[in-house]
Amino acid sequence: MSPRRHLAPVRTLRPAQEGAQRRTPPAPLLREVYGGLLRKARHDQGRTLADVADEAGVSMPYLSEVERGLKEPSSEVLEALCGALGAGVADLVGAAHRELTSAVEPVTPLRSTAVTPAGTGHEAVLLAA
């Protein structure tokens, strides 16, 4: 008799039921937007993965994963990649903002009074993009 293995049960994901209303697709992930913008900038400059990775001080496979939206780069890595491409992180963030806001419907601002100084009687508007 073989020893019993203790394995967690496997659940099968069921596809959405037919006729069920589908929600609008979610906004793209920020790492996917950043990756696409970095790849476009690199292609527009006619540069290779190896060239940009070397100048930014990251490995070529890592840069490839960043460009494909598979890795979430740190702010330091973003700074290095943007620098290697002759841009700044503010340029990348601005371009990502434009892409994200054009990809989704406008979000209604969230209203909160918790973030205002006590006794001011003013409501704060928290904007979500």
PDB file of C-alpha atoms in Angstrom:
ATOM      1  CA  MET A   1       0.000   0.000   0.000  1.00  0.00           C
ATOM      2  CA  SER A   2       1.389   3.399  -0.944  1.00  0.00           C
ATOM      3  CA  PRO A   3       1.593   6.233   1.600  1.00  0.00           C
ATOM      4  CA  ARG A   4      -1.305   8.693   1.536  1.00  0.00           C
ATOM      5  CA  ARG A   5      -0.520  12.069   0.143  1.00  0.00           C
ATOM      6  CA  HIS A   6      -2.100  15.105   1.682  1.00  0.00           C
ATOM      7  CA  LEU A   7      -3.115  17.268  -1.213  1.00  0.00           C
ATOM      8  CA  ALA A   8      -5.472  20.191  -1.223  1.00  0.00           C
ATOM      9  CA  PRO A   9      -8.654  19.579  -3.180  1.00  0.00           C
ATOM     10  CA  VAL A  10      -8.653  21.013  -6.682  1.00  0.00           C
ATOM     11  CA  ARG A  11     -11.631  23.114  -7.703  1.00  0.00           C
ATOM     12  CA  THR A  12     -12.573  23.505 -11.314  1.00  0.00           C
ATOM     13  CA  LEU A  13     -13.465  27.008 -12.418  1.00  0.00           C
ATOM     14  CA  ARG A  14     -16.772  27.082 -14.214  1.00  0.00           C
ATOM     15  CA  PRO A  15     -17.262  29.265 -17.265  1.00  0.00           C
ATOM     16  CA  ALA A  16     -19.823  32.058 -17.035  1.00  0.00           C
ATOM     17  CA  GLN A  17     -23.344  30.822 -17.495  1.00  0.00           C
ATOM     18  CA  GLU A  18     -24.830  31.388 -20.898  1.00  0.00           C
ATOM     19  CA  GLY A  19     -27.046  34.420 -21.044  1.00  0.00           C
ATOM     20  CA  ALA A  20     -25.438  35.953 -17.963  1.00  0.00           C
ATOM     21  CA  GLN A  21     -24.631  39.593 -18.458  1.00  0.00           C
ATOM     22  CA  ARG A  22     -20.949  40.292 -18.737  1.00  0.00           C
ATOM     23  CA  ARG A  23     -19.448  43.259 -16.999  1.00  0.00           C
ATOM     24  CA  THR A  24     -17.332  45.733 -18.870  1.00  0.00           C
ATOM     25  CA  PRO A  25     -13.752  44.521 -19.112  1.00  0.00           C
ATOM     26  CA  PRO A  26     -11.517  45.747 -16.308  1.00  0.00           C
ATOM     27  CA  ALA A  27      -9.058  48.535 -16.914  1.00  0.00           C
ATOM     28  CA  PRO A  28      -5.609  47.308 -17.924  1.00  0.00           C
ATOM     29  CA  LEU A  29      -3.121  46.803 -15.130  1.00  0.00           C
ATOM     30  CA  LEU A  30      -0.658  49.617 -14.601  1.00  0.00           C
ATOM     31  CA  ARG A  31       2.279  47.274 -15.184  1.00  0.00           C
ATOM     32  CA  GLU A  32       0.803  46.349 -18.575  1.00  0.00           C
ATOM     33  CA  VAL A  33       0.385  49.998 -19.541  1.00  0.00           C
ATOM     34  CA  TYR A  34       3.914  50.881 -18.404  1.00  0.00           C
ATOM     35  CA  GLY A  35       5.322  47.883 -20.261  1.00  0.00           C
ATOM     36  CA  GLY A  36       3.550  48.759 -23.493  1.00  0.00           C
ATOM     37  CA  LEU A  37       4.684  52.362 -23.317  1.00  0.00           C
ATOM     38  CA  LEU A  38       8.295  51.365 -22.620  1.00  0.00           C
ATOM     39  CA  ARG A  39       8.253  48.887 -25.506  1.00  0.00           C
ATOM     40  CA  LYS A  40       6.771  51.494 -27.867  1.00  0.00           C
ATOM     41  CA  ALA A  41       9.430  54.040 -26.867  1.00  0.00           C
ATOM     42  CA  ARG A  42      12.171  51.465 -27.447  1.00  0.00           C
ATOM     43  CA  HIS A  43      10.757  50.467 -30.841  1.00  0.00           C
ATOM     44  CA  ASP A  44      10.277  54.107 -31.862  1.00  0.00           C
ATOM     45  CA  GLN A  45      13.987  54.644 -31.177  1.00  0.00           C
ATOM     46  CA  GLY A  46      14.923  51.513 -33.121  1.00  0.00           C
ATOM     47  CA  ARG A  47      16.736  50.060 -30.113  1.00  0.00           C
ATOM     48  CA  THR A  48      17.104  46.468 -29.015  1.00  0.00           C
ATOM     49  CA  LEU A  49      16.157  44.885 -25.700  1.00  0.00           C
ATOM     50  CA  ALA A  50      19.828  44.198 -25.064  1.00  0.00           C
ATOM     51  CA  ASP A  51      20.828  47.823 -25.683  1.00  0.00           C
ATOM     52  CA  VAL A  52      18.216  49.355 -23.359  1.00  0.00           C
ATOM     53  CA  ALA A  53      18.625  46.663 -20.689  1.00  0.00           C
ATOM     54  CA  ASP A  54      22.394  47.185 -20.651  1.00  0.00           C
ATOM     55  CA  GLU A  55      22.082  50.963 -20.380  1.00  0.00           C
ATOM     56  CA  ALA A  56      19.453  50.691 -17.612  1.00  0.00           C
ATOM     57  CA  GLY A  57      21.437  48.078 -15.686  1.00  0.00           C
ATOM     58  CA  VAL A  58      18.786  45.338 -15.817  1.00  0.00           C
ATOM     59  CA  SER A  59      18.827  41.951 -17.468  1.00  0.00           C
ATOM     60  CA  MET A  60      17.405  41.521 -20.932  1.00  0.00           C
ATOM     61  CA  PRO A  61      14.910  38.808 -19.819  1.00  0.00           C
ATOM     62  CA  TYR A  62      13.694  41.083 -17.011  1.00  0.00           C
ATOM     63  CA  LEU A  63      13.171  44.007 -19.407  1.00  0.00           C
ATOM     64  CA  SER A  64      11.267  41.691 -21.733  1.00  0.00           C
ATOM     65  CA  GLU A  65       8.970  40.650 -18.870  1.00  0.00           C
ATOM     66  CA  VAL A  66       8.450  44.306 -17.886  1.00  0.00           C
ATOM     67  CA  GLU A  67       7.537  45.220 -21.458  1.00  0.00           C
ATOM     68  CA  ARG A  68       5.053  42.336 -21.631  1.00  0.00           C
ATOM     69  CA  GLY A  69       3.410  43.443 -18.383  1.00  0.00           C
ATOM     70  CA  LEU A  70       4.479  40.335 -16.495  1.00  0.00           C
ATOM     71  CA  LYS A  71       6.662  42.089 -13.916  1.00  0.00           C
ATOM     72  CA  GLU A  72       5.854  45.054 -11.684  1.00  0.00           C
ATOM     73  CA  PRO A  73       9.057  47.135 -11.781  1.00  0.00           C
ATOM     74  CA  SER A  74      10.106  49.208  -8.787  1.00  0.00           C
ATOM     75  CA  SER A  75      10.287  52.980  -9.046  1.00  0.00           C
ATOM     76  CA  GLU A  76      14.081  52.681  -9.238  1.00  0.00           C
ATOM     77  CA  VAL A  77      13.866  50.320 -12.207  1.00  0.00           C
ATOM     78  CA  LEU A  78      11.308  52.560 -13.909  1.00  0.00           C
ATOM     79  CA  GLU A  79      13.650  55.518 -13.413  1.00  0.00           C
ATOM     80  CA  ALA A  80      16.554  53.566 -14.924  1.00  0.00           C
ATOM     81  CA  LEU A  81      14.490  52.359 -17.888  1.00  0.00           C
ATOM     82  CA  CYS A  82      13.069  55.812 -18.584  1.00  0.00           C
ATOM     83  CA  GLY A  83      16.553  57.318 -18.323  1.00  0.00           C
ATOM     84  CA  ALA A  84      17.898  54.770 -20.788  1.00  0.00           C
ATOM     85  CA  LEU A  85      15.121  55.800 -23.169  1.00  0.00           C
ATOM     86  CA  GLY A  86      15.800  59.516 -22.726  1.00  0.00           C
ATOM     87  CA  ALA A  87      12.664  60.254 -20.733  1.00  0.00           C
ATOM     88  CA  GLY A  88      11.636  60.721 -17.138  1.00  0.00           C
ATOM     89  CA  VAL A  89       9.276  58.789 -14.920  1.00  0.00           C
ATOM     90  CA  ALA A  90       6.897  61.776 -15.025  1.00  0.00           C
ATOM     91  CA  ASP A  91       6.675  61.324 -18.810  1.00  0.00           C
ATOM     92  CA  LEU A  92       5.845  57.634 -18.352  1.00  0.00           C
ATOM     93  CA  VAL A  93       3.270  58.292 -15.635  1.00  0.00           C
ATOM     94  CA  GLY A  94       1.651  61.050 -17.716  1.00  0.00           C
ATOM     95  CA  ALA A  95       1.410  58.827 -20.777  1.00  0.00           C
ATOM     96  CA  ALA A  96       0.017  55.989 -18.648  1.00  0.00           C
ATOM     97  CA  HIS A  97      -2.562  58.355 -17.171  1.00  0.00           C
ATOM     98  CA  ARG A  98      -3.704  59.415 -20.629  1.00  0.00           C
ATOM     99  CA  GLU A  99      -3.928  55.812 -21.788  1.00  0.00           C
ATOM    100  CA  LEU A 100      -5.808  54.640 -18.703  1.00  0.00           C
ATOM    101  CA  THR A 101      -8.301  57.480 -18.729  1.00  0.00           C
ATOM    102  CA  SER A 102      -9.055  56.941 -22.407  1.00  0.00           C
ATOM    103  CA  ALA A 103      -9.520  53.183 -21.848  1.00  0.00           C
ATOM    104  CA  VAL A 104     -12.181  53.373 -19.144  1.00  0.00           C
ATOM    105  CA  GLU A 105     -15.316  55.331 -18.469  1.00  0.00           C
ATOM    106  CA  PRO A 106     -14.866  58.320 -16.179  1.00  0.00           C
ATOM    107  CA  VAL A 107     -15.040  57.405 -12.520  1.00  0.00           C
ATOM    108  CA  THR A 108     -17.336  59.389 -10.271  1.00  0.00           C
ATOM    109  CA  PRO A 109     -15.240  61.094  -7.588  1.00  0.00           C
ATOM    110  CA  LEU A 110     -15.512  59.546  -4.152  1.00  0.00           C
ATOM    111  CA  ARG A 111     -16.796  61.923  -1.504  1.00  0.00           C
ATOM    112  CA  SER A 112     -15.482  61.821   2.017  1.00  0.00           C
ATOM    113  CA  THR A 113     -15.488  64.117   5.014  1.00  0.00           C
ATOM    114  CA  ALA A 114     -12.983  61.999   6.930  1.00  0.00           C
ATOM    115  CA  VAL A 115      -9.920  63.594   5.313  1.00  0.00           C
ATOM    116  CA  THR A 116     -10.789  67.201   6.101  1.00  0.00           C
ATOM    117  CA  PRO A 117      -9.619  69.008   9.213  1.00  0.00           C
ATOM    118  CA  ALA A 118     -12.204  68.856  11.974  1.00  0.00           C
ATOM    119  CA  GLY A 119     -14.552  71.798  12.191  1.00  0.00           C
ATOM    120  CA  THR A 120     -13.951  73.200   8.693  1.00  0.00           C
ATOM    121  CA  GLY A 121     -17.352  72.146   7.388  1.00  0.00           C
ATOM    122  CA  HIS A 122     -15.872  71.369   3.954  1.00  0.00           C
ATOM    123  CA  GLU A 123     -16.194  68.144   2.056  1.00  0.00           C
ATOM    124  CA  ALA A 124     -13.148  66.728   0.358  1.00  0.00           C
ATOM    125  CA  VAL A 125     -13.336  65.166  -3.079  1.00  0.00           C
ATOM    126  CA  LEU A 126     -11.047  62.203  -3.622  1.00  0.00           C
ATOM    127  CA  LEU A 127     -10.414  61.697  -7.299  1.00  0.00           C
ATOM    128  CA  ALA A 128      -9.807  58.237  -8.618  1.00  0.00           C
ATOM    129  CA  ALA A 129      -8.332  57.797 -12.054  1.00  0.00           C
TER     130      ALA A 129
END
